[in-house]
Tab-separated table of C-alpha atoms in Angstrom:
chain	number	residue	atom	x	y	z
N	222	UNK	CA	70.845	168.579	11.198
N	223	UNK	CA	70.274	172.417	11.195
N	224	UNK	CA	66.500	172.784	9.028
N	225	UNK	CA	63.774	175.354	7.869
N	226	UNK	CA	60.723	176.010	10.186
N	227	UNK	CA	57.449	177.348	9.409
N	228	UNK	CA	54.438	178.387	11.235
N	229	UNK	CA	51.976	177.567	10.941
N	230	UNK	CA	51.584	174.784	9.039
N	231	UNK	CA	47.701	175.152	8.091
N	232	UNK	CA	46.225	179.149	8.113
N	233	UNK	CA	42.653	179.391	6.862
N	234	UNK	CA	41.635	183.074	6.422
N	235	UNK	CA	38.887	184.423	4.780
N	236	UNK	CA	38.667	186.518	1.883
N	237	UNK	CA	40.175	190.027	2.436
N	238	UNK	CA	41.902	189.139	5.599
N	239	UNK	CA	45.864	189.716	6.320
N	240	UNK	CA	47.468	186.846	6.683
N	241	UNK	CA	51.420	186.292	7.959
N	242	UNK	CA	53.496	183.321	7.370
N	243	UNK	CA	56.334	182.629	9.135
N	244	UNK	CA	59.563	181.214	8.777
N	245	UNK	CA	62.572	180.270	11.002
N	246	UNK	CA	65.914	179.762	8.149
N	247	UNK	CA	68.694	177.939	8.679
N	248	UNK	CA	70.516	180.212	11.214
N	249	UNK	CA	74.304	180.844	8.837
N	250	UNK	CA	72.080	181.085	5.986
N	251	UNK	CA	71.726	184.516	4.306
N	252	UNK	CA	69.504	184.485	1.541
N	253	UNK	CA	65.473	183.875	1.976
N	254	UNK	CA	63.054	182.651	-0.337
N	255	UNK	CA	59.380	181.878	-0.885
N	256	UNK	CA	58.038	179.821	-3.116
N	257	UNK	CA	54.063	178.669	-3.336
N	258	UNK	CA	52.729	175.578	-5.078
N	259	UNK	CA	48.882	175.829	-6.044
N	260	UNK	CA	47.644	172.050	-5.406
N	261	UNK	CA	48.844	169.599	-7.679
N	262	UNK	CA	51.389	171.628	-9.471
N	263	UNK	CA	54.636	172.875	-9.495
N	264	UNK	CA	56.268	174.799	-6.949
N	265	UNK	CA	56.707	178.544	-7.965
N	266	UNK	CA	59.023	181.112	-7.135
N	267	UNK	CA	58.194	184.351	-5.569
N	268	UNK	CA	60.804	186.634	-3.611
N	269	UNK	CA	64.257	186.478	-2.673
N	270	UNK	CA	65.613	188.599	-0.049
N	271	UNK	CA	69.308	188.767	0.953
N	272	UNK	CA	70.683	191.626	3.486
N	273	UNK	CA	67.672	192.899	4.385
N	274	UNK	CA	65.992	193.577	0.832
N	275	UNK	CA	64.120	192.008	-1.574
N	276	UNK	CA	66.924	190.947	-4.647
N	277	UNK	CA	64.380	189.390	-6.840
N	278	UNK	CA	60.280	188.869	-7.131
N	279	UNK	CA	58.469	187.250	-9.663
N	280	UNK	CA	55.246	188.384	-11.649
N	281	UNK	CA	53.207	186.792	-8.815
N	282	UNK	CA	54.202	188.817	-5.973
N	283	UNK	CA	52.706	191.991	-6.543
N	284	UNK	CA	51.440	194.928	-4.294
N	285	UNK	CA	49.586	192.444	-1.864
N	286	UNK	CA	52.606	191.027	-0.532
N	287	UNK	CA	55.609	191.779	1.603
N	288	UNK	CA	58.338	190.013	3.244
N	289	UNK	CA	60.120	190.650	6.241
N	290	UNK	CA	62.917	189.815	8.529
N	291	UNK	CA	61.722	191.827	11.484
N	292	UNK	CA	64.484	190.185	13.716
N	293	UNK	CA	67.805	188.043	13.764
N	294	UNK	CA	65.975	184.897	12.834
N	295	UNK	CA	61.928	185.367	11.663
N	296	UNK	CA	61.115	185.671	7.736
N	297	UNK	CA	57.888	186.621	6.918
N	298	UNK	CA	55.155	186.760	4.319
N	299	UNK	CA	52.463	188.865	4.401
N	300	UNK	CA	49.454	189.099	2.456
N	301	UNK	CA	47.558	192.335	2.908
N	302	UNK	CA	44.294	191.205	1.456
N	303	UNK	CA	43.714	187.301	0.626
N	304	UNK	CA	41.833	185.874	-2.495
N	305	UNK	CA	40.891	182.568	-3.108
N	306	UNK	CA	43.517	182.180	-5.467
N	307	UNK	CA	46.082	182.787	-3.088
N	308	UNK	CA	45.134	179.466	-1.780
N	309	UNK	CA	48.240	177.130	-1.687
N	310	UNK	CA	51.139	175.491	0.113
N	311	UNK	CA	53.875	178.402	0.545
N	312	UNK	CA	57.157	177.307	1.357
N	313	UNK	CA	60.027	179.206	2.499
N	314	UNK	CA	63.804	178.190	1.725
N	315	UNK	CA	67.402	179.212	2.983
N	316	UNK	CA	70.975	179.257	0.877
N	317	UNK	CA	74.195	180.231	2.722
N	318	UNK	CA	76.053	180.841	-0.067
N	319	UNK	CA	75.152	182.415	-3.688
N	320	UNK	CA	71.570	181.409	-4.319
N	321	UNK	CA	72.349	180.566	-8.199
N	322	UNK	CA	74.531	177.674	-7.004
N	323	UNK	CA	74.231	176.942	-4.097
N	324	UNK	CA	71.436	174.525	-2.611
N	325	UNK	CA	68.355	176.064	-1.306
N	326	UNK	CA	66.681	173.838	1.646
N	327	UNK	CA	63.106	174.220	1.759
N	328	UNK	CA	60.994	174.228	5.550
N	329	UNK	CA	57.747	172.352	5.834
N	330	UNK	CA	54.979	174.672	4.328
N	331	UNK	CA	52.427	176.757	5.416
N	332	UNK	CA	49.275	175.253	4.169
N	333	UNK	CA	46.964	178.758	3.339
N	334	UNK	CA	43.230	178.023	2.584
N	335	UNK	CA	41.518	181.006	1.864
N	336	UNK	CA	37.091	180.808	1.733
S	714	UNK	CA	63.150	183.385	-18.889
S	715	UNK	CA	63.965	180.003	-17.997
S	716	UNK	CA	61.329	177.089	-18.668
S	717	UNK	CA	61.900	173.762	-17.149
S	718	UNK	CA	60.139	170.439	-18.766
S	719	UNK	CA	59.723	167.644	-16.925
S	720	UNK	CA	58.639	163.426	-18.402
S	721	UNK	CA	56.616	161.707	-16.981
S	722	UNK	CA	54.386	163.090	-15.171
S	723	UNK	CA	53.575	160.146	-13.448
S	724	UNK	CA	56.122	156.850	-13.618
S	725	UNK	CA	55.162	152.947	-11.763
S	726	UNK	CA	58.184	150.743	-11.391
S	727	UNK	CA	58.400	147.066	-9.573
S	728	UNK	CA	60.993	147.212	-6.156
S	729	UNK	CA	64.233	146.696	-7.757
S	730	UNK	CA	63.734	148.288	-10.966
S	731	UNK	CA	65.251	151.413	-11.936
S	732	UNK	CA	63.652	154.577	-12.916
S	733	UNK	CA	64.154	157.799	-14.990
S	734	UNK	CA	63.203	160.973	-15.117
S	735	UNK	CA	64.346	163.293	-17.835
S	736	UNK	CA	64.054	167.338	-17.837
S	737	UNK	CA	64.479	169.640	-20.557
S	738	UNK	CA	65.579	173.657	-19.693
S	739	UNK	CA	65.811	176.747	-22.372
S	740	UNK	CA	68.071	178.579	-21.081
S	741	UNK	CA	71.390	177.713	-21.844
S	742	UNK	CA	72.749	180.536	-18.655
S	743	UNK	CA	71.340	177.640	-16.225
S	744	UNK	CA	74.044	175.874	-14.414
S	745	UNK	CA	72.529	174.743	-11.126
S	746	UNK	CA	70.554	171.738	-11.610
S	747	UNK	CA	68.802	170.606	-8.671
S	748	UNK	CA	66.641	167.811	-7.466
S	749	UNK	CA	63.784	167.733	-4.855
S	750	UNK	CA	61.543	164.891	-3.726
S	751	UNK	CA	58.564	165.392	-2.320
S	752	UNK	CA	56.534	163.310	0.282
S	753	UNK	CA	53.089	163.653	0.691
S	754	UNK	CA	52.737	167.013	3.234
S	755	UNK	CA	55.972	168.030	3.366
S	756	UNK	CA	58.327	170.256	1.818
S	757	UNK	CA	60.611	169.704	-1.438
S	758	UNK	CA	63.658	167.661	0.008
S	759	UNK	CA	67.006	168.185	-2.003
S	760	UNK	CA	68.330	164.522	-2.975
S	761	UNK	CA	71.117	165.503	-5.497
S	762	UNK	CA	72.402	168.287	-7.518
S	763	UNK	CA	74.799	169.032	-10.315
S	764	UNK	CA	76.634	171.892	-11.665
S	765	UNK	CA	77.480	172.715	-15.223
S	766	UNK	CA	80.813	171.888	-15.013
S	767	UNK	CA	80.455	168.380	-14.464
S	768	UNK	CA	78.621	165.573	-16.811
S	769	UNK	CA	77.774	163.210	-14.305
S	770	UNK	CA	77.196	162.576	-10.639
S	771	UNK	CA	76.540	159.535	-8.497
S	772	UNK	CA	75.308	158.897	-4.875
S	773	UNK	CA	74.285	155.584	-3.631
S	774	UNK	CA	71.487	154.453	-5.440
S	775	UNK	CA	71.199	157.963	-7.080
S	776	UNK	CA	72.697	159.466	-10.269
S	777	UNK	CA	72.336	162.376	-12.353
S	778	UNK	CA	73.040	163.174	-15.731
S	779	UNK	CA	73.541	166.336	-17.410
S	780	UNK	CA	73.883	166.950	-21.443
S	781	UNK	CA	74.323	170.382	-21.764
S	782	UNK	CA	74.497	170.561	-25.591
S	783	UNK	CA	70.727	168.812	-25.780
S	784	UNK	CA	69.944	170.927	-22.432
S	785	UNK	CA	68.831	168.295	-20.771
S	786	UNK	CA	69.489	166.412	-17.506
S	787	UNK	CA	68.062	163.071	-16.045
S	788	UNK	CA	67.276	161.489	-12.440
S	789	UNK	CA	68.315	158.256	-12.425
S	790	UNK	CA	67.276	155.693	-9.695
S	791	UNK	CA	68.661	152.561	-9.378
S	792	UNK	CA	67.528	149.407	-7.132
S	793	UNK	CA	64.215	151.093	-6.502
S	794	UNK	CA	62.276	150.840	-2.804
S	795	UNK	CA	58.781	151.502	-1.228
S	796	UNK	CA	60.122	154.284	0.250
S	797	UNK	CA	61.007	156.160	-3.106
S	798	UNK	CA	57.469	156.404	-3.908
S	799	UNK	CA	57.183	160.154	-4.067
S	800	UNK	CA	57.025	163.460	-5.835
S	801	UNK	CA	60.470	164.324	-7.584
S	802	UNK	CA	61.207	167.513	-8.982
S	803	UNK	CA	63.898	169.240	-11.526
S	804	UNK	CA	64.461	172.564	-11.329
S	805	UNK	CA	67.259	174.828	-12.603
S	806	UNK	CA	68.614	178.717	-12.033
S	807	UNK	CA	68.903	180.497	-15.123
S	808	UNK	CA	72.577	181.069	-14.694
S	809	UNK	CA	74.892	183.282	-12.514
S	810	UNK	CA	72.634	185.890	-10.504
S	811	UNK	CA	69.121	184.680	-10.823
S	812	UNK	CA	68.505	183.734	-7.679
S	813	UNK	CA	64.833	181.928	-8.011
S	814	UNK	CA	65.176	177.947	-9.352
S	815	UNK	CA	62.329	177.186	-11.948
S	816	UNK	CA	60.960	173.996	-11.015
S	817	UNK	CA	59.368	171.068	-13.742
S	818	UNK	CA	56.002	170.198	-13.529
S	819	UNK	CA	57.061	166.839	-11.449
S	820	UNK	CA	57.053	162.969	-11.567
S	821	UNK	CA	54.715	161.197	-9.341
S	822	UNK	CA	56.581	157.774	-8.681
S	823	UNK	CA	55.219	155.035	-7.562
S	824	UNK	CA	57.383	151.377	-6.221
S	825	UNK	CA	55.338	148.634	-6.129
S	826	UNK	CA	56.589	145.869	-3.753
């Protein structure tokens, strides 16, 4: 069964660094997502991207980050300067079809520890 | 913008008893209703789903309510294993063209053989 990759699964940075996450969709998929989830609570959105632009971004994803799909299959998150809050479990996602109903698969996680 | 509710946070059940989780949304636009479990280091894991156009749906050991009126939905899980000790999530979409799903604050369940 076709599933979401991410590397890697555990980055630690340190404060002020660049970090990228990566993500491998579900290859007929079309629309990206990434979502983070601070330890013990819930999982948050953050961007959606569909044909090569961000669609939507929450209140989180500000200036420090980007997202890109610099080929046929990569998705990436960037975060140009880290701060310990950034710390979390980001997880990407993939939807063939119209994101508002149709069922977004989620990869792994990138576990980001920032000190 | 859409704000999902989610009881109890945390729920312990004997093996073979059933459970239930119950979410509350705001915004009557949603009509995706989604649920994710959760295992300990992985990623949310989509176990069922319903749309607004439906009342009801049923897979295996797995059901899922939806009361649109009260804007509510429920997980229910029948016959109830080790193995369903996890995480579960609700979420919901905020209708046609949002395109993030608001998640609840999740239900830590625990099976006890």
């Amino acid at each position: 069964e076709p599933e979401v990759t991410q590397t890697p699964s555990h980055q630690v940075t340190q404060m002020g660094q660049e970090v990228i996450l990566r993500c491998v969709p579900i290859s007929n998929h079309l629309y990206f997502y990434w979502y983070r989830q601070i330890l013990g609570q819930k999982v948050e959105f953050l961007v959606s991207f569909y044909n090569n632009e961000i669609s939507e971004k929450s209140e989180i994803f500000d200036d420090q980050f980007s997202v890109e799909r610099p080929d046929g299959s990569n998705f990436t998150l960037k975060i140009r300067s880290t701060k310990l809050e950034d710390s979390a479990m980001y997880f990407c996602a993939s939807s063939e079809l119209l994101p508002s109903t149709d069922t977004q698969y989620f990869g792994p996680g990138t576990r980001l520890t920032v000190l | 913008g859409e704000n999902v509710e989610q009881h109890p946070s945390t729920l312990s059940v004997q093996e073979g008893d059933s459970a239930v989780i119950k979410c509350t949304y705001s915004d009557s636009a949603s009509n995706y209703f989604p649920w994710y479990k959760q295992e300990l280091g992985k990623g949310p894991q989509l176990i069922i789903d319903i749309r607004s156009n439906v009342g009801e749906k049923k897979d295996q050991r797995i059901a899922v309510t939806l009361n649109k009126t009260a804007k509510h939905f429920s997980l229910h899980i029948t016959e109830t294993q080790p193995e369903d000790s996890a995480v579960y999530f609700c979420a919901a979409n905020g209708g046609t063209g949002f395109q993030k799903l608001v998640f609840g604050t999740g239900t830590r369940l625990l099976v006890s053989p």
